[in-house]
Short mmCIF file of C-alpha atoms in Angstrom, two decimals:
data_model
loop_
_atom_site.label_atom_id
_atom_site.label_comp_id
_atom_site.label_asym_id
_atom_site.label_seq_id
_atom_site.Cartn_x
_atom_site.Cartn_y
_atom_site.Cartn_z
CA MET K 1 14.42 0.82 29.35
CA ILE K 2 13.23 -2.21 27.54
CA ASP K 3 9.89 -1.72 29.17
CA ALA K 4 6.37 -2.36 28.05
CA ILE K 5 6.76 0.26 25.32
CA ASN K 6 9.35 -1.93 23.66
CA HIS K 7 6.74 -4.65 23.52
CA ALA K 8 4.07 -2.63 21.77
CA CYS K 9 1.48 -5.13 20.74
CA VAL K 10 0.76 -5.84 17.10
CA ARG K 11 -2.27 -7.75 15.94
CA ASP K 12 -0.82 -10.33 13.59
CA ASP K 13 -3.64 -12.84 13.88
CA GLY K 14 -5.40 -13.72 10.66
CA TYR K 15 -8.58 -12.05 9.69
CA ASN K 16 -11.49 -14.42 10.29
CA GLY K 17 -14.17 -12.54 8.39
CA SER K 18 -16.24 -11.79 11.50
CA ASP K 19 -15.66 -8.03 11.48
CA PHE K 20 -16.89 -6.16 8.44
CA THR K 21 -16.24 -2.60 9.56
CA PRO K 22 -14.45 -0.64 6.81
CA ALA K 23 -11.38 -0.01 8.95
CA ALA K 24 -11.08 -3.64 10.01
CA VAL K 25 -11.49 -4.94 6.46
CA PHE K 26 -8.91 -2.49 5.16
CA VAL K 27 -6.23 -3.32 7.68
CA SER K 28 -6.93 -7.04 7.55
CA VAL K 29 -5.84 -7.27 3.93
CA SER K 30 -3.08 -4.65 4.09
CA SER K 31 0.63 -5.17 4.40
CA VAL K 32 2.63 -4.07 7.44
CA PRO K 33 3.82 -0.89 5.64
CA ALA K 34 0.21 0.04 4.87
CA ARG K 35 -0.84 -0.61 8.46
CA LEU K 36 2.10 1.46 9.67
CA ALA K 37 1.06 4.28 7.35
CA LEU K 38 -2.48 4.11 8.75
CA THR K 39 -1.15 4.13 12.33
CA LEU K 40 1.01 7.19 11.62
CA LEU K 41 -1.92 8.94 9.91
CA ILE K 42 -4.05 8.43 13.01
CA ALA K 43 -1.15 9.64 15.18
CA THR K 44 -0.77 12.74 13.02
CA LEU K 45 -4.47 13.55 13.36
CA GLY K 46 -4.23 13.16 17.13
CA GLY K 47 -1.05 15.17 17.52
CA GLY K 48 -2.31 17.90 15.23
CA SER K 49 -5.63 18.11 17.06
CA PHE K 50 -3.97 18.42 20.46
CA ALA K 51 -1.50 20.99 19.11
CA PHE K 52 -4.38 23.02 17.66
CA LEU K 53 -6.00 23.03 21.10
CA GLY K 54 -2.74 24.21 22.67
CA LEU K 55 -2.38 21.21 24.99
CA PRO K 56 1.00 20.38 26.54
CA ALA K 57 3.16 17.69 24.91
CA ALA K 58 0.52 17.69 22.20
CA TRP K 59 2.26 15.66 19.52
CA LEU K 60 3.06 12.84 21.94
CA SER K 61 -0.14 12.68 24.00
CA GLY K 62 -2.49 13.41 21.10
CA ALA K 63 -1.00 10.65 18.98
CA MET K 64 -1.20 8.26 21.93
CA VAL K 65 -4.87 8.95 22.63
CA PHE K 66 -6.02 8.70 19.02
CA VAL K 67 -4.06 5.51 18.30
CA ALA K 68 -5.20 3.90 21.55
CA VAL K 69 -8.85 4.60 20.75
CA ALA K 70 -8.42 3.29 17.21
CA THR K 71 -6.66 0.17 18.48
CA LEU K 72 -9.38 -0.58 21.02
CA SER K 73 -11.93 -0.04 18.25
CA GLY K 74 -10.42 -2.86 16.23
CA VAL K 75 -8.02 -1.08 13.90
CA ARG K 76 -4.93 -3.26 13.57
CA THR K 77 -2.31 -0.65 14.36
CA VAL K 78 1.36 -1.54 14.15
CA MET K 79 4.77 -0.13 15.08
CA PRO K 80 7.58 -2.38 13.85
CA ASP K 81 10.53 -2.92 16.17
CA ARG K 82 13.10 -1.51 13.76
CA VAL K 83 11.12 1.68 13.26
CA ARG K 84 10.73 2.01 17.03
CA ASP K 85 14.45 1.48 17.65
CA GLY K 86 15.44 4.00 14.99
CA ILE K 87 13.14 6.61 16.51
CA PHE K 88 14.64 5.99 19.94
CA VAL K 89 18.15 6.56 18.56
CA LEU K 90 17.12 9.83 16.91
CA LEU K 91 15.31 11.08 20.00
CA GLY K 92 18.13 10.08 22.32
CA THR K 93 20.55 11.97 20.09
CA SER K 94 18.49 15.14 20.17
CA MET K 95 17.62 14.86 23.86
CA GLY K 96 21.30 14.98 24.79
CA SER K 97 21.25 18.68 23.91
CA GLY K 98 19.41 19.24 27.18
CA VAL K 99 22.55 18.35 29.14
CA ARG K 100 24.28 21.66 29.60
CA PRO K 101 27.51 22.35 31.53
CA GLU K 102 25.55 23.93 34.38
CA VAL K 103 23.61 20.67 34.77
CA LEU K 104 26.81 18.77 35.47
CA GLU K 105 27.62 21.15 38.32
CA ARG K 106 24.63 19.81 40.27
CA VAL K 107 25.27 16.11 39.86
CA TRP K 108 26.59 15.97 43.42
CA GLU K 109 23.04 16.57 44.64
CA TRP K 110 21.69 13.42 43.00
CA PRO K 111 22.59 10.94 45.79
CA VAL K 112 20.02 12.65 48.04
CA SER K 113 17.25 12.22 45.50
CA MET K 114 18.44 8.69 44.63
CA ALA K 115 18.09 7.63 48.26
CA LEU K 116 14.58 9.08 48.41
CA LEU K 117 13.78 7.32 45.14
CA VAL K 118 14.21 3.93 46.79
CA VAL K 119 11.71 4.86 49.48
CA VAL K 120 9.24 6.25 46.94
CA VAL K 121 9.36 3.14 44.73
CA VAL K 122 8.60 0.92 47.72
CA LEU K 123 5.72 3.16 48.82
CA VAL K 124 4.34 3.44 45.28
CA THR K 125 4.23 -0.35 44.96
CA LEU K 126 2.64 -0.69 48.38
CA ALA K 127 -0.02 1.92 47.58
CA GLY K 128 -0.97 0.19 44.35
CA TYR K 129 -0.99 -3.22 46.01
CA VAL K 130 -3.33 -2.06 48.78
CA VAL K 131 -5.84 -0.83 46.20
CA LEU K 132 -5.65 -3.86 43.90
CA HIS K 133 -5.63 -6.51 46.61
CA GLY K 134 -7.44 -4.82 49.48
CA ALA K 135 -10.09 -2.86 47.59
CA ALA K 136 -10.42 -4.60 44.21
CA LYS K 137 -9.84 -8.08 45.69
CA TRP K 138 -7.30 -9.12 43.09
CA PRO K 139 -5.29 -12.21 44.12
CA ARG K 140 -2.07 -11.41 45.98
CA GLU K 141 0.23 -12.38 43.12
CA THR K 142 -1.75 -10.46 40.50
CA ALA K 143 -2.05 -7.37 42.72
CA PHE K 144 1.66 -7.43 43.57
CA PHE K 145 2.84 -7.57 39.96
CA GLY K 146 0.15 -5.16 38.80
CA ALA K 147 1.34 -2.57 41.32
CA ILE K 148 5.04 -2.67 40.41
CA PRO K 149 5.92 0.65 38.70
CA GLY K 150 7.19 -0.26 35.26
CA ALA K 151 9.43 -2.95 33.74
CA LEU K 152 6.43 -4.78 32.28
CA ALA K 153 8.40 -7.30 30.23
CA TYR K 154 10.39 -8.38 33.27
CA VAL K 155 7.35 -8.31 35.54
CA ILE K 156 5.41 -10.51 33.11
CA ALA K 157 8.25 -13.04 33.11
CA LEU K 158 8.18 -13.26 36.91
CA ALA K 159 4.38 -13.28 37.06
CA THR K 160 4.20 -16.16 34.58
CA ASP K 161 6.17 -18.39 36.90
CA ARG K 162 3.87 -17.47 39.76
CA GLY K 163 0.69 -18.29 37.84
CA ALA K 164 -0.62 -14.72 38.13
CA ASP K 165 -3.33 -13.23 35.89
CA LEU K 166 -1.23 -11.86 33.03
CA PRO K 167 -3.99 -9.95 31.17
CA LYS K 168 -4.90 -8.03 34.32
CA ILE K 169 -1.25 -7.22 35.02
CA ALA K 170 -0.60 -6.05 31.46
CA SER K 171 -3.80 -3.99 31.48
CA SER K 172 -2.94 -2.34 34.78
CA GLN K 173 0.57 -1.48 33.63
CA SER K 174 -0.57 -0.21 30.22
CA LEU K 175 -3.29 1.96 31.71
CA ARG K 176 -0.78 3.41 34.20
CA LEU K 177 1.56 4.56 31.43
CA PHE K 178 -1.33 5.83 29.32
CA ILE K 179 -2.64 8.02 32.14
CA LEU K 180 0.85 9.23 33.01
CA VAL K 181 1.51 10.51 29.50
CA ALA K 182 -1.93 12.13 29.40
CA VAL K 183 -1.68 13.72 32.87
CA LEU K 184 1.96 14.53 33.55
CA PRO K 185 2.37 17.39 31.04
CA PHE K 186 -0.55 19.22 32.68
CA ALA K 187 0.84 18.55 36.17
CA VAL K 188 4.26 19.86 35.18
CA VAL K 189 2.90 22.98 33.50
CA SER K 190 0.62 23.67 36.47
CA SER K 191 3.55 23.35 38.86
CA ASN K 192 5.41 26.01 36.86
CA GLY K 193 2.49 28.38 37.24
CA THR K 194 2.65 29.18 33.52
CA GLY K 195 3.14 27.45 30.23
CA ALA K 196 6.88 28.00 30.44
CA GLY K 197 8.83 25.30 28.79
CA MET K 198 6.06 24.38 26.40
CA ALA K 199 7.22 26.49 23.49
CA VAL K 200 10.92 25.95 23.74
CA VAL K 201 12.98 27.12 20.80
CA ARG K 202 16.00 24.89 20.37
CA GLU K 203 18.93 25.77 18.15
CA GLU K 204 19.19 23.14 15.47
CA GLY K 205 22.49 21.39 15.13
CA ALA K 206 24.59 22.04 12.04
CA PHE K 207 24.29 19.42 9.33
CA LEU K 208 27.95 18.49 9.75
CA ASP K 209 27.49 18.03 13.50
CA LEU K 210 24.59 15.68 12.88
CA LEU K 211 26.52 13.87 10.15
CA LEU K 212 29.36 13.19 12.58
CA GLY K 213 27.37 12.76 15.77
CA VAL K 214 24.47 10.53 14.75
CA PRO K 215 26.71 7.57 13.77
CA LEU K 216 28.49 7.87 17.13
CA CYS K 217 25.16 7.87 18.93
CA LEU K 218 23.98 4.89 16.89
CA ALA K 219 27.11 2.98 17.86
CA ALA K 220 26.54 3.88 21.52
CA SER K 221 22.95 2.68 21.27
CA TRP K 222 23.99 -0.62 19.72
CA LEU K 223 26.60 -1.17 22.43
CA ALA K 224 24.17 -0.24 25.21
CA GLN K 225 21.60 -2.63 23.82
CA ARG K 226 24.15 -5.42 23.54
CA VAL K 227 25.27 -5.12 27.16
CA GLY K 228 21.71 -4.88 28.47
CA VAL K 229 21.52 -1.22 29.48
CA PRO K 230 17.87 -0.32 30.25
CA GLY K 231 16.27 1.24 27.15
CA GLY K 232 19.56 0.83 25.32
CA TRP K 233 18.48 2.24 21.97
CA MET K 234 17.49 5.56 23.51
CA THR K 235 19.78 5.79 26.53
CA GLY K 236 22.93 4.85 24.62
CA ALA K 237 22.38 7.64 22.10
CA PHE K 238 21.26 9.99 24.86
CA PHE K 239 24.38 9.67 26.97
CA MET K 240 26.73 9.81 23.97
CA SER K 241 24.95 12.95 22.75
CA ALA K 242 24.93 14.40 26.27
CA GLY K 243 28.68 14.00 26.52
CA LEU K 244 29.28 15.60 23.12
CA ASN K 245 26.88 18.48 23.79
CA ALA K 246 28.12 19.16 27.31
CA SER K 247 31.71 19.25 26.10
CA GLY K 248 30.85 21.66 23.31
CA ILE K 249 32.37 19.39 20.67
CA LEU K 250 29.12 19.02 18.74
CA THR K 251 25.56 20.36 18.86
CA LEU K 252 23.14 17.52 18.23
CA VAL K 253 19.55 18.71 17.94
CA LEU K 254 17.13 17.27 15.42
CA PRO K 255 15.32 19.71 13.12
CA GLU K 256 11.62 20.14 13.83
CA TYR K 257 10.57 18.23 10.73
CA LEU K 258 12.18 15.11 12.24
CA LEU K 259 11.51 15.82 15.91
CA LEU K 260 7.73 16.20 15.77
CA PRO K 261 7.13 12.98 13.78
CA SER K 262 9.34 11.18 16.30
CA PHE K 263 7.19 12.46 19.15
CA MET K 264 4.09 11.22 17.35
CA ALA K 265 5.65 7.82 16.72
CA VAL K 266 6.37 7.35 20.43
CA GLY K 267 2.75 8.23 21.21
CA ALA K 268 1.63 5.72 18.59
CA MET K 269 3.79 3.03 20.22
CA ILE K 270 1.97 3.47 23.49
CA GLY K 271 -1.40 3.41 21.76
CA CYS K 272 -0.50 0.14 20.00
CA ARG K 273 -0.09 -1.56 23.36
CA PHE K 274 -3.86 -1.88 23.68
CA SER K 275 -4.07 -4.19 20.67
CA ALA K 276 -4.46 -7.29 22.85
CA MET K 277 -7.56 -5.88 24.55
CA THR K 278 -11.18 -5.23 23.70
CA PHE K 279 -13.22 -2.36 25.10
CA ARG K 280 -15.00 -4.82 27.39
CA GLU K 281 -11.71 -6.15 28.78
CA PHE K 282 -10.44 -2.60 29.14
CA ALA K 283 -13.55 -1.55 31.04
CA SER K 284 -13.37 -4.57 33.35
CA VAL K 285 -10.00 -3.52 34.79
CA LEU K 286 -10.43 0.24 34.40
CA GLY K 287 -11.74 0.99 37.90
CA ALA K 288 -9.19 -1.04 39.84
CA SER K 289 -6.28 0.04 37.64
CA ALA K 290 -7.25 3.71 37.81
CA GLY K 291 -7.56 3.49 41.59
CA ALA K 292 -4.15 1.87 41.88
CA PHE K 293 -2.67 4.52 39.62
CA ALA K 294 -4.20 7.32 41.69
CA ALA K 295 -2.71 5.91 44.91
CA ALA K 296 0.69 5.40 43.29
CA PHE K 297 0.68 8.82 41.65
CA MET K 298 -0.20 10.63 44.88
CA THR K 299 2.74 8.87 46.52
CA SER K 300 5.01 10.00 43.67
CA LEU K 301 3.71 13.56 44.07
CA ALA K 302 4.62 13.55 47.75
CA GLY K 303 8.10 12.17 47.05
CA ALA K 304 8.68 14.67 44.24
CA GLY K 305 7.56 17.54 46.45
CA LEU K 306 9.98 16.50 49.17
CA VAL K 307 13.00 16.14 46.88
CA SER K 308 12.14 19.40 45.11
CA PHE K 309 12.18 21.17 48.47
CA LEU K 310 15.35 19.48 49.73
CA ILE K 311 17.63 20.04 46.75
CA GLY K 312 15.94 23.00 45.08
CA ILE K 313 14.99 21.58 41.69
CA PRO K 314 11.78 22.25 39.76
CA PHE K 315 8.88 20.18 41.04
CA GLY K 316 8.03 18.97 37.54
CA GLN K 317 11.55 17.65 37.06
CA ALA K 318 11.40 15.70 40.31
CA LEU K 319 7.96 14.39 39.40
CA LEU K 320 9.15 13.01 36.07
CA ALA K 321 12.10 11.38 37.81
CA TYR K 322 9.85 9.74 40.40
CA ALA K 323 6.86 8.99 38.18
CA PRO K 324 6.07 5.26 37.87
CA GLY K 325 6.50 5.27 34.10
CA GLY K 326 8.87 4.05 31.41
CA LEU K 327 12.36 5.48 31.18
CA GLU K 328 12.13 6.49 27.53
CA VAL K 329 8.81 8.28 27.87
CA MET K 330 9.59 10.08 31.13
CA THR K 331 12.96 11.28 29.77
CA LEU K 332 11.30 12.37 26.54
CA LEU K 333 8.69 14.36 28.47
CA ALA K 334 11.46 16.11 30.40
CA PHE K 335 13.06 17.05 27.10
CA MET K 336 9.79 18.28 25.62
CA LEU K 337 8.96 20.33 28.74
CA ASP K 338 12.45 21.91 28.87
CA LEU K 339 13.50 20.18 32.09
CA ASP K 340 16.71 18.29 32.82
CA PRO K 341 16.53 15.00 30.90
CA ALA K 342 19.80 13.73 32.40
CA PHE K 343 18.41 13.95 35.92
CA VAL K 344 15.21 12.17 34.90
CA ALA K 345 17.02 9.49 32.88
CA ALA K 346 19.50 8.74 35.67
CA HIS K 347 16.75 8.25 38.24
CA GLN K 348 14.57 6.16 35.93
CA ILE K 349 17.56 3.95 35.08
CA VAL K 350 18.35 3.44 38.76
CA ARG K 351 14.70 2.60 39.43
CA PHE K 352 14.53 0.07 36.63
CA THR K 353 17.92 -1.50 37.35
CA GLY K 354 17.12 -1.78 41.04
CA MET K 355 13.85 -3.51 40.30
CA VAL K 356 15.46 -5.99 37.93
CA LEU K 357 18.12 -6.87 40.50
CA LEU K 358 15.86 -7.03 43.54
CA LEU K 359 12.47 -8.17 42.26
CA PRO K 360 13.22 -11.93 42.34
CA PHE K 361 14.23 -11.67 46.00
CA LEU K 362 11.40 -9.29 46.93
CA THR K 363 8.88 -11.51 45.18
CA ARG K 364 9.96 -14.53 47.21
CA TRP K 365 10.00 -12.46 50.39
CA VAL K 366 6.53 -10.96 49.82
CA LEU K 367 4.74 -13.89 48.18
CA GLY K 368 6.69 -16.81 49.55
CA PRO K 369 8.22 -19.72 47.59
CA ARG K 370 7.03 -20.24 44.05
CA PRO K 371 4.10 -22.65 43.79
CA SER K 372 5.08 -26.02 42.35
CA ALA K 373 2.46 -25.64 39.61
CA GLY K 374 3.49 -22.11 38.81
CA ILE K 375 5.91 -23.13 36.11
CA SER K 376 3.21 -24.64 33.96
CA ALA K 377 0.72 -21.85 34.61
CA ARG K 378 0.18 -19.64 31.64
#
């Protein structure tokens, strides 16, 4: 979805000469390509370090952690939109290989989990709201929008009209996704009882298959983006690739030398989101945001456990489908952990689409009519 990830922050303000740390001076006078190279170098160090330690989803989570720390430290990290979109197309293309014919045989079970998803989203939002408003004493509007699971760009648009505290909302949402990417791989692996799924060997697609399939996936991504499909650049390619792979017409799997850098780039995107914050600002919302995340995540765990029991799917797969995170990242984690990315993507799309359609009405119902001064509040 075109979630907060798609709005990865970039520090494009001019350098004012007040910071003379070597890193800050370097990036302040560097071009965007040089800053991108520095960001990817940091991501590579993080991904490589986590992979060396044998941590799950290492190239994604390691890159995210290292870039986030560097960004909060003042390094002007950057991930240009076109680079981001191209990576999403490539990943969506490769992720479609996870949709096998046997997966399609279980699609009939999805309505059960979809119905439970609605309940879980409501409870997740309520749990986060109780912590932010009841315990942390955030204003009602700020707590409400800070507790909504995902869709940051859309949430910010609604919160602006209500005069809510946008920095707190963005911080809460960013921290939620950061913790999810750091925690979920461990939760999924633990639920399997072993490290199964962490060292998946995938048959690479033939060069001719990729030569024919990637342009089709790119066209599907462009169309999905044009018509407003959530996370169009990734989901368009994903569903085109899924159809081709499931039918047996083509095998579309990226080679490792493209796949791993793509994982790192996604991690770097998340890390770049902290560019609008300082360590002090981060620390000021850390406690409340972490508490809200814990309440929301425990609710997601309960919902995932119930749906896993009812329809007999792996707990980790249900957890990724119900996790209050971004569509692209949750689907990518399913792919990396050898779970069903189609199941996860379908549920995350339904969650996002439902929120976009219903949030204006729910906001008015929960918070009342928009304040007359809300339009000018910024």
